[in-house]
């Protein structure tokens, strides 16, 4: 398994490249605002060929370059079904303070969809770049928020956790479209059951493991503890 990453935009979101090995096909995960500026060099450095874009959710800091990347390379954009509307209407999930930034970057707050969008159903599997991508539906941060799970023979389970869970924290639930009750259920029903050996690659910040978060993530532990008492 080969994974490369770089940080995009003012919100410092992680964009990941997933491949079996350097010099092979890859999946681009969460190409956020301005990602196209760095993607070409990363692909060239690692001799990768993009065959799909995969999105963990619809927030603009994770999908801001999805159309540009998808259309430039002629590849499908896999988007959680319940977040598809955010590809064209980013303000539906943002506070008004973000409007000037969106208008500055895109010239409008109404965007155009990628040419090819694949609606991702909850807990569905999709195969690209010789990888089996399982979309674990974990709403709360957004209605379609998902984590992308893979299993590698060498490294074991790997989860691109998007904005569901970070090292020491969880995704915000105070934004338009967010739901704290849904987030609590996602943490207890989807995140908590993950195996301790699971490597978590979040949408922001550095990597962690499920074993570490089970011990040290106060938000995860508080939510799960309250569900059982």
PDB file of C-alpha atoms in Angstrom:
ATOM      1  CA  UNK A   1       0.000   0.000   0.000  1.00  0.00           C
ATOM      2  CA  UNK A   2       1.264   3.464  -0.879  1.00  0.00           C
ATOM      3  CA  UNK A   3      -0.187   6.672   0.576  1.00  0.00           C
ATOM      4  CA  UNK A   4       0.972  10.224  -0.061  1.00  0.00           C
ATOM      5  CA  UNK A   5      -0.608  13.412   1.242  1.00  0.00           C
ATOM      6  CA  UNK A   6      -0.410  17.178   1.071  1.00  0.00           C
ATOM      7  CA  UNK A   7      -2.269  20.041   2.769  1.00  0.00           C
ATOM      8  CA  UNK A   8      -4.650  22.305   0.874  1.00  0.00           C
ATOM      9  CA  UNK A   9      -6.278  25.698   1.325  1.00  0.00           C
ATOM     10  CA  UNK A  10      -6.840  28.103   4.176  1.00  0.00           C
ATOM     11  CA  UNK A  11      -8.591  25.385   6.203  1.00  0.00           C
ATOM     12  CA  UNK A  12      -5.480  23.160   6.060  1.00  0.00           C
ATOM     13  CA  UNK A  13      -7.312  20.049   4.874  1.00  0.00           C
ATOM     14  CA  UNK A  14      -5.437  16.869   3.995  1.00  0.00           C
ATOM     15  CA  UNK A  15      -5.597  15.514   0.451  1.00  0.00           C
ATOM     16  CA  UNK A  16      -4.502  11.879   0.103  1.00  0.00           C
ATOM     17  CA  UNK A  17      -3.300   9.772  -2.810  1.00  0.00           C
ATOM     18  CA  UNK A  18      -4.007   6.050  -2.403  1.00  0.00           C
ATOM     19  CA  UNK A  19      -2.278   3.421  -4.526  1.00  0.00           C
ATOM     20  CA  UNK A  20      -0.997  -0.132  -4.390  1.00  0.00           C
ATOM     21  CA  UNK A  21       2.523   1.128  -5.079  1.00  0.00           C
ATOM     22  CA  UNK A  22       4.348   4.061  -6.674  1.00  0.00           C
ATOM     23  CA  UNK A  23       4.041   4.025 -10.435  1.00  0.00           C
ATOM     24  CA  UNK A  24       0.482   2.684 -10.426  1.00  0.00           C
ATOM     25  CA  UNK A  25      -3.108   3.932 -10.562  1.00  0.00           C
ATOM     26  CA  UNK A  26      -4.315   5.986  -7.603  1.00  0.00           C
ATOM     27  CA  UNK A  27      -7.413   7.418  -5.954  1.00  0.00           C
ATOM     28  CA  UNK A  28      -7.393  11.097  -4.951  1.00  0.00           C
ATOM     29  CA  UNK A  29      -9.173  11.579  -1.625  1.00  0.00           C
ATOM     30  CA  UNK A  30     -10.609  14.982  -0.670  1.00  0.00           C
ATOM     31  CA  UNK A  31      -8.984  17.396  -3.141  1.00  0.00           C
ATOM     32  CA  UNK A  32      -9.788  20.601  -1.292  1.00  0.00           C
ATOM     33  CA  UNK A  33      -9.473  24.241  -2.266  1.00  0.00           C
ATOM     34  CA  UNK A  34      -6.386  24.751  -4.420  1.00  0.00           C
ATOM     35  CA  UNK A  35      -5.471  21.061  -4.491  1.00  0.00           C
ATOM     36  CA  UNK A  36      -4.982  21.107  -8.259  1.00  0.00           C
ATOM     37  CA  UNK A  37      -1.960  23.382  -7.722  1.00  0.00           C
ATOM     38  CA  UNK A  38      -0.102  20.621  -5.860  1.00  0.00           C
ATOM     39  CA  UNK A  39      -1.637  17.482  -7.316  1.00  0.00           C
ATOM     40  CA  UNK A  40       0.221  17.473 -10.624  1.00  0.00           C
ATOM     41  CA  UNK A  41       3.606  17.612  -8.931  1.00  0.00           C
ATOM     42  CA  UNK A  42       2.666  14.895  -6.429  1.00  0.00           C
ATOM     43  CA  UNK A  43       1.469  12.605  -9.223  1.00  0.00           C
ATOM     44  CA  UNK A  44       4.654  13.242 -11.180  1.00  0.00           C
ATOM     45  CA  UNK A  45       6.896  12.662  -8.166  1.00  0.00           C
ATOM     46  CA  UNK A  46       5.330   9.295  -7.371  1.00  0.00           C
ATOM     47  CA  UNK A  47       4.558   8.326 -10.996  1.00  0.00           C
ATOM     48  CA  UNK A  48       0.862   7.908 -10.227  1.00  0.00           C
ATOM     49  CA  UNK A  49      -2.133   7.930 -12.562  1.00  0.00           C
ATOM     50  CA  UNK A  50      -5.433   9.126 -11.014  1.00  0.00           C
ATOM     51  CA  UNK A  51      -8.447   6.942 -11.814  1.00  0.00           C
ATOM     52  CA  UNK A  52     -11.011   8.343  -9.342  1.00  0.00           C
ATOM     53  CA  UNK A  53     -11.692  11.083  -6.819  1.00  0.00           C
ATOM     54  CA  UNK A  54     -13.232   9.969  -3.505  1.00  0.00           C
ATOM     55  CA  UNK A  55     -14.855  12.405  -1.074  1.00  0.00           C
ATOM     56  CA  UNK A  56     -15.429  11.834   2.630  1.00  0.00           C
ATOM     57  CA  UNK A  57     -18.050  14.605   2.743  1.00  0.00           C
ATOM     58  CA  UNK A  58     -19.190  17.719   0.921  1.00  0.00           C
ATOM     59  CA  UNK A  59     -17.553  20.625   2.760  1.00  0.00           C
ATOM     60  CA  UNK A  60     -15.716  22.977   0.415  1.00  0.00           C
ATOM     61  CA  UNK A  61     -12.350  22.494   2.148  1.00  0.00           C
ATOM     62  CA  UNK A  62     -12.523  18.833   1.073  1.00  0.00           C
ATOM     63  CA  UNK A  63     -14.224  19.118  -2.326  1.00  0.00           C
ATOM     64  CA  UNK A  64     -13.054  22.533  -3.522  1.00  0.00           C
ATOM     65  CA  UNK A  65     -11.019  21.073  -6.402  1.00  0.00           C
ATOM     66  CA  UNK A  66     -13.075  17.928  -7.027  1.00  0.00           C
ATOM     67  CA  UNK A  67     -14.572  19.255 -10.251  1.00  0.00           C
ATOM     68  CA  UNK A  68     -11.259  20.567 -11.558  1.00  0.00           C
ATOM     69  CA  UNK A  69      -9.457  17.294 -10.825  1.00  0.00           C
ATOM     70  CA  UNK A  70     -12.265  15.048 -12.029  1.00  0.00           C
ATOM     71  CA  UNK A  71     -12.791  16.951 -15.264  1.00  0.00           C
ATOM     72  CA  UNK A  72      -9.086  17.478 -15.992  1.00  0.00           C
ATOM     73  CA  UNK A  73      -8.286  13.777 -15.767  1.00  0.00           C
ATOM     74  CA  UNK A  74     -11.651  12.535 -17.030  1.00  0.00           C
ATOM     75  CA  UNK A  75     -12.284  10.462 -13.907  1.00  0.00           C
ATOM     76  CA  UNK A  76     -15.364   9.890 -11.709  1.00  0.00           C
ATOM     77  CA  UNK A  77     -15.961  11.761  -8.462  1.00  0.00           C
ATOM     78  CA  UNK A  78     -17.351   9.496  -5.732  1.00  0.00           C
ATOM     79  CA  UNK A  79     -19.510  11.601  -3.420  1.00  0.00           C
ATOM     80  CA  UNK A  80     -21.660  10.501  -0.465  1.00  0.00           C
ATOM     81  CA  UNK A  81     -25.227  10.689  -1.751  1.00  0.00           C
ATOM     82  CA  UNK A  82     -26.555  12.925   1.019  1.00  0.00           C
ATOM     83  CA  UNK A  83     -23.819  15.525   0.452  1.00  0.00           C
ATOM     84  CA  UNK A  84     -24.033  15.760  -3.334  1.00  0.00           C
ATOM     85  CA  UNK A  85     -25.932  19.048  -3.188  1.00  0.00           C
ATOM     86  CA  UNK A  86     -22.900  20.647  -1.528  1.00  0.00           C
ATOM     87  CA  UNK A  87     -20.875  20.216  -4.714  1.00  0.00           C
ATOM     88  CA  UNK A  88     -22.920  23.029  -6.256  1.00  0.00           C
ATOM     89  CA  UNK A  89     -24.135  24.859  -3.130  1.00  0.00           C
ATOM     90  CA  UNK A  90     -21.252  25.034  -0.634  1.00  0.00           C
ATOM     91  CA  UNK A  91     -22.965  27.747   1.418  1.00  0.00           C
ATOM     92  CA  UNK A  92     -25.650  25.234   2.453  1.00  0.00           C
ATOM     93  CA  UNK A  93     -23.124  23.886   4.955  1.00  0.00           C
ATOM     94  CA  UNK A  94     -21.243  27.056   5.850  1.00  0.00           C
ATOM     95  CA  UNK A  95     -21.855  30.113   7.987  1.00  0.00           C
ATOM     96  CA  UNK A  96     -22.238  33.464   6.223  1.00  0.00           C
ATOM     97  CA  UNK A  97     -18.720  34.543   7.209  1.00  0.00           C
ATOM     98  CA  UNK A  98     -17.371  32.105   4.596  1.00  0.00           C
ATOM     99  CA  UNK A  99     -19.264  33.709   1.693  1.00  0.00           C
ATOM    100  CA  UNK A 100     -16.538  36.270   0.779  1.00  0.00           C
ATOM    101  CA  UNK A 101     -13.906  33.517   0.725  1.00  0.00           C
ATOM    102  CA  UNK A 102     -15.996  31.313  -1.580  1.00  0.00           C
ATOM    103  CA  UNK A 103     -16.736  34.243  -3.898  1.00  0.00           C
ATOM    104  CA  UNK A 104     -13.065  35.240  -3.946  1.00  0.00           C
ATOM    105  CA  UNK A 105     -11.917  31.714  -4.829  1.00  0.00           C
ATOM    106  CA  UNK A 106     -14.654  30.756  -7.291  1.00  0.00           C
ATOM    107  CA  UNK A 107     -16.286  34.016  -8.386  1.00  0.00           C
ATOM    108  CA  UNK A 108     -19.659  32.774  -7.135  1.00  0.00           C
ATOM    109  CA  UNK A 109     -21.270  30.743  -4.376  1.00  0.00           C
ATOM    110  CA  UNK A 110     -23.028  28.552  -6.952  1.00  0.00           C
ATOM    111  CA  UNK A 111     -20.634  26.016  -8.458  1.00  0.00           C
ATOM    112  CA  UNK A 112     -20.781  23.506 -11.301  1.00  0.00           C
ATOM    113  CA  UNK A 113     -20.839  19.761 -10.682  1.00  0.00           C
ATOM    114  CA  UNK A 114     -18.036  17.535 -11.963  1.00  0.00           C
ATOM    115  CA  UNK A 115     -18.866  15.924 -15.298  1.00  0.00           C
ATOM    116  CA  UNK A 116     -19.097  12.452 -13.741  1.00  0.00           C
ATOM    117  CA  UNK A 117     -20.424  12.049 -10.195  1.00  0.00           C
ATOM    118  CA  UNK A 118     -21.004   8.658  -8.588  1.00  0.00           C
ATOM    119  CA  UNK A 119     -23.584   8.691  -5.778  1.00  0.00           C
ATOM    120  CA  UNK A 120     -22.081   6.735  -2.891  1.00  0.00           C
ATOM    121  CA  UNK A 121     -24.622   4.806  -0.849  1.00  0.00           C
ATOM    122  CA  UNK A 122     -24.010   4.229   2.887  1.00  0.00           C
ATOM    123  CA  UNK A 123     -21.636   1.323   3.574  1.00  0.00           C
ATOM    124  CA  UNK A 124     -21.152   0.592  -0.115  1.00  0.00           C
ATOM    125  CA  UNK A 125     -17.938  -0.763  -1.653  1.00  0.00           C
ATOM    126  CA  UNK A 126     -16.214   0.742  -4.685  1.00  0.00           C
ATOM    127  CA  UNK A 127     -13.164  -0.672  -6.462  1.00  0.00           C
ATOM    128  CA  UNK A 128     -10.649   1.647  -8.086  1.00  0.00           C
ATOM    129  CA  UNK A 129      -6.854   1.427  -8.480  1.00  0.00           C
ATOM    130  CA  UNK A 130      -7.015  -2.211  -7.333  1.00  0.00           C
ATOM    131  CA  UNK A 131      -8.318  -0.966  -3.958  1.00  0.00           C
ATOM    132  CA  UNK A 132     -11.568  -1.917  -2.231  1.00  0.00           C
ATOM    133  CA  UNK A 133     -12.957   1.302  -0.746  1.00  0.00           C
ATOM    134  CA  UNK A 134     -15.720   0.860   1.817  1.00  0.00           C
ATOM    135  CA  UNK A 135     -17.640   4.033   2.659  1.00  0.00           C
ATOM    136  CA  UNK A 136     -18.633   3.898   6.334  1.00  0.00           C
ATOM    137  CA  UNK A 137     -21.550   6.309   6.712  1.00  0.00           C
ATOM    138  CA  UNK A 138     -20.971   8.372   9.866  1.00  0.00           C
ATOM    139  CA  UNK A 139     -23.276  11.421   9.718  1.00  0.00           C
ATOM    140  CA  UNK A 140     -23.241  14.261  12.195  1.00  0.00           C
ATOM    141  CA  UNK A 141     -20.659  16.667  10.812  1.00  0.00           C
ATOM    142  CA  UNK A 142     -22.671  16.590   7.565  1.00  0.00           C
ATOM    143  CA  UNK A 143     -25.604  14.362   6.551  1.00  0.00           C
ATOM    144  CA  UNK A 144     -23.460  12.302   4.180  1.00  0.00           C
ATOM    145  CA  UNK A 145     -20.245  12.339   6.190  1.00  0.00           C
ATOM    146  CA  UNK A 146     -18.343   9.094   5.696  1.00  0.00           C
ATOM    147  CA  UNK A 147     -15.071   7.388   6.474  1.00  0.00           C
ATOM    148  CA  UNK A 148     -13.292   5.393   3.770  1.00  0.00           C
ATOM    149  CA  UNK A 149     -11.988   2.033   4.944  1.00  0.00           C
ATOM    150  CA  UNK A 150      -9.436  -0.240   3.265  1.00  0.00           C
ATOM    151  CA  UNK A 151      -7.605  -3.333   4.453  1.00  0.00           C
ATOM    152  CA  UNK A 152      -3.961  -3.773   3.484  1.00  0.00           C
ATOM    153  CA  UNK A 153      -2.123  -7.081   3.805  1.00  0.00           C
ATOM    154  CA  UNK A 154       0.892  -5.382   5.382  1.00  0.00           C
ATOM    155  CA  UNK A 155      -0.571  -2.515   7.409  1.00  0.00           C
ATOM    156  CA  UNK A 156      -4.012  -3.897   8.253  1.00  0.00           C
ATOM    157  CA  UNK A 157      -7.118  -1.687   8.332  1.00  0.00           C
ATOM    158  CA  UNK A 158      -6.704   1.910   7.170  1.00  0.00           C
ATOM    159  CA  UNK A 159      -9.495   4.474   7.528  1.00  0.00           C
ATOM    160  CA  UNK A 160      -9.591   7.905   5.942  1.00  0.00           C
ATOM    161  CA  UNK A 161     -11.632   9.405   8.757  1.00  0.00           C
ATOM    162  CA  UNK A 162     -12.403  12.740   7.097  1.00  0.00           C
ATOM    163  CA  UNK A 163     -13.965  15.132   9.599  1.00  0.00           C
ATOM    164  CA  UNK A 164     -15.539  12.432  11.765  1.00  0.00           C
ATOM    165  CA  UNK A 165     -12.622  11.841  14.117  1.00  0.00           C
ATOM    166  CA  UNK A 166      -9.204  13.479  14.456  1.00  0.00           C
ATOM    167  CA  UNK A 167      -6.242  12.880  16.723  1.00  0.00           C
ATOM    168  CA  UNK A 168      -7.709  13.964  20.061  1.00  0.00           C
ATOM    169  CA  UNK A 169     -10.898  15.483  18.683  1.00  0.00           C
ATOM    170  CA  UNK A 170     -13.993  15.016  16.505  1.00  0.00           C
ATOM    171  CA  UNK A 171     -15.750  16.966  13.760  1.00  0.00           C
ATOM    172  CA  UNK A 172     -17.760  20.086  14.561  1.00  0.00           C
ATOM    173  CA  UNK A 173     -21.519  19.840  14.932  1.00  0.00           C
ATOM    174  CA  UNK A 174     -22.367  23.554  15.120  1.00  0.00           C
ATOM    175  CA  UNK A 175     -22.475  24.206  11.374  1.00  0.00           C
ATOM    176  CA  UNK A 176     -25.497  24.249   9.024  1.00  0.00           C
ATOM    177  CA  UNK A 177     -26.558  20.684   8.307  1.00  0.00           C
ATOM    178  CA  UNK A 178     -24.698  19.235  11.282  1.00  0.00           C
ATOM    179  CA  UNK A 179     -26.451  17.152  13.937  1.00  0.00           C
ATOM    180  CA  UNK A 180     -24.910  16.487  17.371  1.00  0.00           C
ATOM    181  CA  UNK A 181     -27.222  13.527  18.051  1.00  0.00           C
ATOM    182  CA  UNK A 182     -26.254  11.903  14.766  1.00  0.00           C
ATOM    183  CA  UNK A 183     -22.584  12.471  15.536  1.00  0.00           C
ATOM    184  CA  UNK A 184     -22.980  10.741  18.899  1.00  0.00           C
ATOM    185  CA  UNK A 185     -24.567   7.739  17.216  1.00  0.00           C
ATOM    186  CA  UNK A 186     -21.850   7.643  14.572  1.00  0.00           C
ATOM    187  CA  UNK A 187     -19.117   7.693  17.195  1.00  0.00           C
ATOM    188  CA  UNK A 188     -20.678   4.877  19.206  1.00  0.00           C
ATOM    189  CA  UNK A 189     -21.989   2.747  16.317  1.00  0.00           C
ATOM    190  CA  UNK A 190     -19.411   3.279  13.555  1.00  0.00           C
ATOM    191  CA  UNK A 191     -16.171   4.632  15.018  1.00  0.00           C
ATOM    192  CA  UNK A 192     -15.982   2.847  18.376  1.00  0.00           C
ATOM    193  CA  UNK A 193     -16.304  -0.688  16.912  1.00  0.00           C
ATOM    194  CA  UNK A 194     -13.256  -0.176  14.659  1.00  0.00           C
ATOM    195  CA  UNK A 195     -10.409  -2.525  15.508  1.00  0.00           C
ATOM    196  CA  UNK A 196      -7.614  -1.119  17.687  1.00  0.00           C
ATOM    197  CA  UNK A 197      -5.142  -1.815  14.880  1.00  0.00           C
ATOM    198  CA  UNK A 198      -6.942   0.599  12.549  1.00  0.00           C
ATOM    199  CA  UNK A 199      -4.774   3.427  11.221  1.00  0.00           C
ATOM    200  CA  UNK A 200      -6.766   6.674  11.111  1.00  0.00           C
ATOM    201  CA  UNK A 201      -5.855   9.283   8.499  1.00  0.00           C
ATOM    202  CA  UNK A 202      -7.972  12.353   9.330  1.00  0.00           C
ATOM    203  CA  UNK A 203      -9.117  15.214   7.152  1.00  0.00           C
ATOM    204  CA  UNK A 204      -7.091  17.648   9.269  1.00  0.00           C
ATOM    205  CA  UNK A 205      -3.970  17.138  11.357  1.00  0.00           C
ATOM    206  CA  UNK A 206      -1.735  14.123  11.693  1.00  0.00           C
ATOM    207  CA  UNK A 207      -2.399  10.382  11.634  1.00  0.00           C
ATOM    208  CA  UNK A 208      -3.370   8.342  14.653  1.00  0.00           C
ATOM    209  CA  UNK A 209      -4.691   4.889  15.522  1.00  0.00           C
ATOM    210  CA  UNK A 210      -7.946   3.643  16.916  1.00  0.00           C
ATOM    211  CA  UNK A 211      -6.099   2.231  19.916  1.00  0.00           C
ATOM    212  CA  UNK A 212      -4.709   5.680  20.707  1.00  0.00           C
ATOM    213  CA  UNK A 213      -8.043   7.453  20.267  1.00  0.00           C
ATOM    214  CA  UNK A 214      -9.842   4.906  22.413  1.00  0.00           C
ATOM    215  CA  UNK A 215      -7.513   5.885  25.247  1.00  0.00           C
ATOM    216  CA  UNK A 216      -6.916   9.589  24.748  1.00  0.00           C
ATOM    217  CA  UNK A 217      -9.733  11.163  22.714  1.00  0.00           C
ATOM    218  CA  UNK A 218     -11.948  12.867  25.329  1.00  0.00           C
ATOM    219  CA  UNK A 219     -14.821  13.538  22.903  1.00  0.00           C
ATOM    220  CA  UNK A 220     -14.966   9.959  21.696  1.00  0.00           C
ATOM    221  CA  UNK A 221     -14.775   8.515  25.189  1.00  0.00           C
ATOM    222  CA  UNK A 222     -17.308  10.948  26.635  1.00  0.00           C
ATOM    223  CA  UNK A 223     -19.825  10.160  23.890  1.00  0.00           C
ATOM    224  CA  UNK A 224     -19.485   6.404  24.123  1.00  0.00           C
ATOM    225  CA  UNK A 225     -19.523   6.403  27.928  1.00  0.00           C
ATOM    226  CA  UNK A 226     -22.758   8.409  27.993  1.00  0.00           C
ATOM    227  CA  UNK A 227     -24.372   5.935  25.586  1.00  0.00           C
ATOM    228  CA  UNK A 228     -23.795   3.084  28.003  1.00  0.00           C
ATOM    229  CA  UNK A 229     -24.864   4.801  31.216  1.00  0.00           C
TER     230      UNK A 229
END
